[in-house]
Short mmCIF file of C-alpha atoms in Angstrom, two decimals:
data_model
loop_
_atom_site.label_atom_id
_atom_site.label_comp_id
_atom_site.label_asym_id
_atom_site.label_seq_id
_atom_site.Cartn_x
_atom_site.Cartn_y
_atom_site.Cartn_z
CA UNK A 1 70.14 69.04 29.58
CA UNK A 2 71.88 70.35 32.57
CA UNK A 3 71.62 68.67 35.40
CA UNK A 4 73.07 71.84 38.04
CA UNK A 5 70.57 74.20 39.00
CA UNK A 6 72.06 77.66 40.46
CA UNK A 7 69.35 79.61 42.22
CA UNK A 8 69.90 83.28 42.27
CA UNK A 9 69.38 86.65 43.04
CA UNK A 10 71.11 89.02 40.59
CA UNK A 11 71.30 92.40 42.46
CA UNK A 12 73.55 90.42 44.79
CA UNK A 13 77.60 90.08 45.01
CA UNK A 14 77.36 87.02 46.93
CA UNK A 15 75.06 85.58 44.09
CA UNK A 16 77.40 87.23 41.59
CA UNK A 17 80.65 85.16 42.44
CA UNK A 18 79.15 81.84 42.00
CA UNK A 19 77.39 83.00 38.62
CA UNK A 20 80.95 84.23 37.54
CA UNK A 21 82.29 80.54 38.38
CA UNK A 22 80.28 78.63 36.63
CA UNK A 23 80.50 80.85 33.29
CA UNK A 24 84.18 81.07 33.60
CA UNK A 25 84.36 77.16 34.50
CA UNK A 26 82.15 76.74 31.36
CA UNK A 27 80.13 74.41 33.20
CA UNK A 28 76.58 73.02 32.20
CA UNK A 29 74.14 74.80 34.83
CA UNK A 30 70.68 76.04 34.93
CA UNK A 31 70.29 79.47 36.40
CA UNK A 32 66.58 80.37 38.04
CA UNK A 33 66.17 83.99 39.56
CA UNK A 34 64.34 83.44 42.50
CA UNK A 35 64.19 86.87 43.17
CA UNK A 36 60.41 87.16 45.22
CA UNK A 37 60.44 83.33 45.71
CA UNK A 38 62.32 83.65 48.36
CA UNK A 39 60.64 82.41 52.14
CA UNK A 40 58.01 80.01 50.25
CA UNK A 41 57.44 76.73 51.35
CA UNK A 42 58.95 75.27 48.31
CA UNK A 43 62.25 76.87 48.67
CA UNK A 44 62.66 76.05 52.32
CA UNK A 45 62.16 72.61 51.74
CA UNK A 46 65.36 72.71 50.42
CA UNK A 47 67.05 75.39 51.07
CA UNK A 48 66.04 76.14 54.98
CA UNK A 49 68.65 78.84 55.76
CA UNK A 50 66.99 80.33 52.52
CA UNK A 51 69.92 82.11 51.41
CA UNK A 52 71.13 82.22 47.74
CA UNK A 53 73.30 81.05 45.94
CA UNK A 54 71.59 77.69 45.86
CA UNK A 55 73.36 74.80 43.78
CA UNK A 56 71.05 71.73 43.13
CA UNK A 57 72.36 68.62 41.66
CA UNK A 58 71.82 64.90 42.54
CA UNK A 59 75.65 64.66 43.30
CA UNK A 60 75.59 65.85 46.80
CA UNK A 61 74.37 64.42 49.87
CA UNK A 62 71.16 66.46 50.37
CA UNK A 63 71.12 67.88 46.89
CA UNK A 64 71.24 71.37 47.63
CA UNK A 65 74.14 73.13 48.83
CA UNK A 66 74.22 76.77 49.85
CA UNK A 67 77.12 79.48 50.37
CA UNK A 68 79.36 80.96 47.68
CA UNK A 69 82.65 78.98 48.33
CA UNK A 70 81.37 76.24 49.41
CA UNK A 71 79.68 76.21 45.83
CA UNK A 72 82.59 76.89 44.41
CA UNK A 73 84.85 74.36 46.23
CA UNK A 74 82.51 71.34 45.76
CA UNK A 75 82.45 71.95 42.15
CA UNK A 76 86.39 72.50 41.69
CA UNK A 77 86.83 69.39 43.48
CA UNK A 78 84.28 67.46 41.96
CA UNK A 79 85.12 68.37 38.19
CA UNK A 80 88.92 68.75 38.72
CA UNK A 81 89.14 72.75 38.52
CA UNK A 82 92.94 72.74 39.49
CA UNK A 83 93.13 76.18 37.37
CA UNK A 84 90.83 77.66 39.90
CA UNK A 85 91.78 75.82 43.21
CA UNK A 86 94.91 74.31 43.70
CA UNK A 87 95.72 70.97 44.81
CA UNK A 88 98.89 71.94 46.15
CA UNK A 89 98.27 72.34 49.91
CA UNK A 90 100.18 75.21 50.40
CA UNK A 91 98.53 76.82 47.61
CA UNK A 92 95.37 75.96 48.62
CA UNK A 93 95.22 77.11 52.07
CA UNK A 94 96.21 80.45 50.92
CA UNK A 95 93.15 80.67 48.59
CA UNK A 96 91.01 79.41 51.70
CA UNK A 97 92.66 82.00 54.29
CA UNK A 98 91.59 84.65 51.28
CA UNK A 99 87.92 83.75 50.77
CA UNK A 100 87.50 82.89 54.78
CA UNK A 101 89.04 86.39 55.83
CA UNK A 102 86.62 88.11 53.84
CA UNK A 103 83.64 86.57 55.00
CA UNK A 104 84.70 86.70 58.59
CA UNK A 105 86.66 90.29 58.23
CA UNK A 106 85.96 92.11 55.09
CA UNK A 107 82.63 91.73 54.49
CA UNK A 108 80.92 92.21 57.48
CA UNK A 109 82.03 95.69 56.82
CA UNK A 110 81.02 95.97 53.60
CA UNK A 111 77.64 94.87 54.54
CA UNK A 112 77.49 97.47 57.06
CA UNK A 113 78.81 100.14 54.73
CA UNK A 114 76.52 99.48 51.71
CA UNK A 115 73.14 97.56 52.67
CA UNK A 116 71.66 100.80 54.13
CA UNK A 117 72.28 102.82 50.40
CA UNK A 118 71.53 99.22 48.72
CA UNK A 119 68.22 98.81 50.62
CA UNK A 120 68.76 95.15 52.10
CA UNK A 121 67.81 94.67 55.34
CA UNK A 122 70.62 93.44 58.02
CA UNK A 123 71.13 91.07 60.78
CA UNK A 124 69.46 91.83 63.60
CA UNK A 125 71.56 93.47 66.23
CA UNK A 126 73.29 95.69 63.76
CA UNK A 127 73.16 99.29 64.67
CA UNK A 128 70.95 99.43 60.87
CA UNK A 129 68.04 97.14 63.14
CA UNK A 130 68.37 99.33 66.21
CA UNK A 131 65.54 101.71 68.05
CA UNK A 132 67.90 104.56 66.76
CA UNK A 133 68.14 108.00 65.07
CA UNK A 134 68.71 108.08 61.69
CA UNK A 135 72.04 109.99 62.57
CA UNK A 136 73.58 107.33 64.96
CA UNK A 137 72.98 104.59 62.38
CA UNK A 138 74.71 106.77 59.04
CA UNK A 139 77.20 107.13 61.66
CA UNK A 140 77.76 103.48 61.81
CA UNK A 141 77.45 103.18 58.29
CA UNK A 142 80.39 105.96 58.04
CA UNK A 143 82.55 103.61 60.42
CA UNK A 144 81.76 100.44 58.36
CA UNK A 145 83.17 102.41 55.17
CA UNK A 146 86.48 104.09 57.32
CA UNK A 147 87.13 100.61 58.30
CA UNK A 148 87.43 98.89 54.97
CA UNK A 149 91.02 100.19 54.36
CA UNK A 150 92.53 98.14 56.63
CA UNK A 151 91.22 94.62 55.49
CA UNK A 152 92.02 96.07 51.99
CA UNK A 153 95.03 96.65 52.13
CA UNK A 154 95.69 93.28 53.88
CA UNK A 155 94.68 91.74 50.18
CA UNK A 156 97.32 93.64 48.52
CA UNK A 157 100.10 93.61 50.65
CA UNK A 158 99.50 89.64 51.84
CA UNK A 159 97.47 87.89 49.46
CA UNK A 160 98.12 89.81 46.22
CA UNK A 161 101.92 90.33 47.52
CA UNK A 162 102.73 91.67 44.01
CA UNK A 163 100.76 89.08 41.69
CA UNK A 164 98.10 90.20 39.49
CA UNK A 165 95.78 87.65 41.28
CA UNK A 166 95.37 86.00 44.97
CA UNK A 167 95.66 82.68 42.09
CA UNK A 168 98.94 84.12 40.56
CA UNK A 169 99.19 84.63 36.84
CA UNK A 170 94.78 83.52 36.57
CA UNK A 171 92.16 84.11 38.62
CA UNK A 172 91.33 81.73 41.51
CA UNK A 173 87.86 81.23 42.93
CA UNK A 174 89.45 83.76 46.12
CA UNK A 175 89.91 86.13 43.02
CA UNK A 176 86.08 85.77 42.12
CA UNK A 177 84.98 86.27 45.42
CA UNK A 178 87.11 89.39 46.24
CA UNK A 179 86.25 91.13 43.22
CA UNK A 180 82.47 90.11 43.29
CA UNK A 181 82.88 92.12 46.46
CA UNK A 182 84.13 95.05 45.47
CA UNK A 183 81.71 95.76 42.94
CA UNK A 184 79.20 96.94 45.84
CA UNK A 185 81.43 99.87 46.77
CA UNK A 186 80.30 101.32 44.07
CA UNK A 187 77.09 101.75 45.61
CA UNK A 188 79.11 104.42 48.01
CA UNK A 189 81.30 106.21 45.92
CA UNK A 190 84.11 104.16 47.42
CA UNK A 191 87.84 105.96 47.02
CA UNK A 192 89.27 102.87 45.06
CA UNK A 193 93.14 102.75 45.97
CA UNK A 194 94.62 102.53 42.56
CA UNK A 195 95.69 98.72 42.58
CA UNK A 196 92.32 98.06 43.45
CA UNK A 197 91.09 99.08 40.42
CA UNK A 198 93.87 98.16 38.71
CA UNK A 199 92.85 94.42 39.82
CA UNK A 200 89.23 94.81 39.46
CA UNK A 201 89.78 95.99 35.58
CA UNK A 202 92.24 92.97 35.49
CA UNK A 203 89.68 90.47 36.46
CA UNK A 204 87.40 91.38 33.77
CA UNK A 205 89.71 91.11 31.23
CA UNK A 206 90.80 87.64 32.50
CA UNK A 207 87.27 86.25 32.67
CA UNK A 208 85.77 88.47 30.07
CA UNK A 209 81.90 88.13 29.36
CA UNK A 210 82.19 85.30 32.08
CA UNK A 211 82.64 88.20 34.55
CA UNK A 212 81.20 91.36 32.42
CA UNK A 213 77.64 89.79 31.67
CA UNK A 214 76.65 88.84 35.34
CA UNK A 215 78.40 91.83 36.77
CA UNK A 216 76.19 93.84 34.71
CA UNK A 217 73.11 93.08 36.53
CA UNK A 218 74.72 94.05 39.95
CA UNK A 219 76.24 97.74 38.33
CA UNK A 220 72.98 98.19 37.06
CA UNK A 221 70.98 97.77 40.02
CA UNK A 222 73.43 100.01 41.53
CA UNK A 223 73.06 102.28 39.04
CA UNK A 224 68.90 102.47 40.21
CA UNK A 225 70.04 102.61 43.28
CA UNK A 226 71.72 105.48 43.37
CA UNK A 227 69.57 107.20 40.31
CA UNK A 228 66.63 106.75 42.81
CA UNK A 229 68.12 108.21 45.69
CA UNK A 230 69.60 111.05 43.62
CA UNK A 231 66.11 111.80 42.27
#
C-alpha cells in the first residue's frame, strides 16, 4: 500500500509537475483530487496555506509538505533521485537557479497572462483584483504575455545553453517544472519560439505516458476553456 499521498488539482500546471515526478520517478504514491475540498476544515488542518500540491507521508517533520519543488527536492533527496537532481554542487545549483527563477520571474507573468482566460482568481493587488475597467485589466493581461519573451529566452540561451534539457542529455526536475509551465500558454494562443516547442515535444518523448497522461488533464481543461469562451 502506498504510504505517499499527493493531493491535487488536475486543471493545474503547478499540480501537474509534481504528478509528472512521481510517475516518471516510478514512485509508490496515492493521488486524491481535491478539487472542491479545498478551504475545509480538514484540509487546513494540514495543509494551512491550502495550496496544492500536497505530499503526505510520515517521513517528514509535520507530514505534509506543500510547493512543487520543494516536493520534488525532498523526494530526490530522500530516495536518491541523482538522475533527476544532481549531487554535484555545481550541477545542482544550476537546477535550483532554474526552478527558483521561474517562480520568482517567469511565472508571475504567466499567471498574469493566463489566469484571466483560465478563470482562476489572482492575488490580491493584481491589476485582475482591481476596481477597474475591463479594458485596463486585458491591458495588463496583454503586458503579462509581451513580457514572457524575455524570461524565455533566458532558459534557452542560459539554462538550456544548447542541451536538450536544463538536466543535460534527461530531464531534471527544473525540466518538469519549466515544461509543466508552458503547457498553460496554450490557453493564449502563445507564439511558441521554435526551440520551445522543440523542447516541449522533447520532454514528452523523454518521460512518455509519465508526462502525456497527466498533461492530458491540463490540455483538456484548456481545451473547455477556450471551447467555452469560443461558444
Amino acid at each position: 500500500m502506498a504510504t505517499t499521498t499527493l493531493s491535487i488539482l488536475k486543471p493545474s500546471v503547478n499540480n501537474l509537475t509534481a504528478r509528472i515526478f512521481v510517475r516518471a520517478a516510478g514512485l509508490d504514491f496515492e493521488e486524491e483530487d481535491v478539487w472542491g475540498k479545498k478551504t475545509t476544515p480538514e484540509l487546513l488542518a494540514k495543509d494551512p496555506a491550502d495550496l496544492t500540491p500536497l505530499l503526505e507521508e510520515s517521513g517528514l517533520p509535520k507530514g505534509a509538505l506543500w510547493e512543487s519543488c520543494a516536493i520534488m527536492q525532498y523526494l530526490c533527496n530522500k530516495h536518491g533521485l541523482d538522475r533527476f537532481y544532481p549531487t554535484d554542487p555545481g550541477e545542482r545549483a544550476m537546477v535550483d537557479s532554474a526552478m527558483f527563477y521561474l517562480i520568482g520571474t517567469l511565472y508571475p507573468l504567466v499567471a498574469r497572462a493566463t489566469y484571466p482566460r483560465l478563470g482562476f482568481g489572482q492575488y490580491a493587488g493584481e491589476v485582475a483584483t482591481a476596481d477597474v475597467t475591463d479594458e485596463l485589466k486585458e491591458q495588463a493581461r496583454a503586458d503579462a504575455e509581451a513580457a514572457l519573451a524575455g524570461p524565455l529566452d533566458v532558459y534557452r540561451a542560459w539554462f538550456l545553453d544548447g542541451k536538450t534539457f536544463i538536466g543535460g542529455d534527461t530531464p531534471s526536475i527544473a525540466d518538469m517544472r519549466f515544461a509543466a509551465t508552458l503547457e498553460f500558454l496554450r490557453v493564449i494562443d502563445y507564439d511558441f519560439p521554435a526551440w520551445a516547442d522543440e523542447y516541449m515535444a522533447a520532454m514528452e518523448a523523454a518521460l512518455g505516458d509519465a508526462y502525456s497522461e497527466p498533461a492530458a488533464d491540463v490540455r483538456g481543461y484548456i481545451d473547455y476553456v477556450r471551447s467555452s469562451s469560443a461558444a
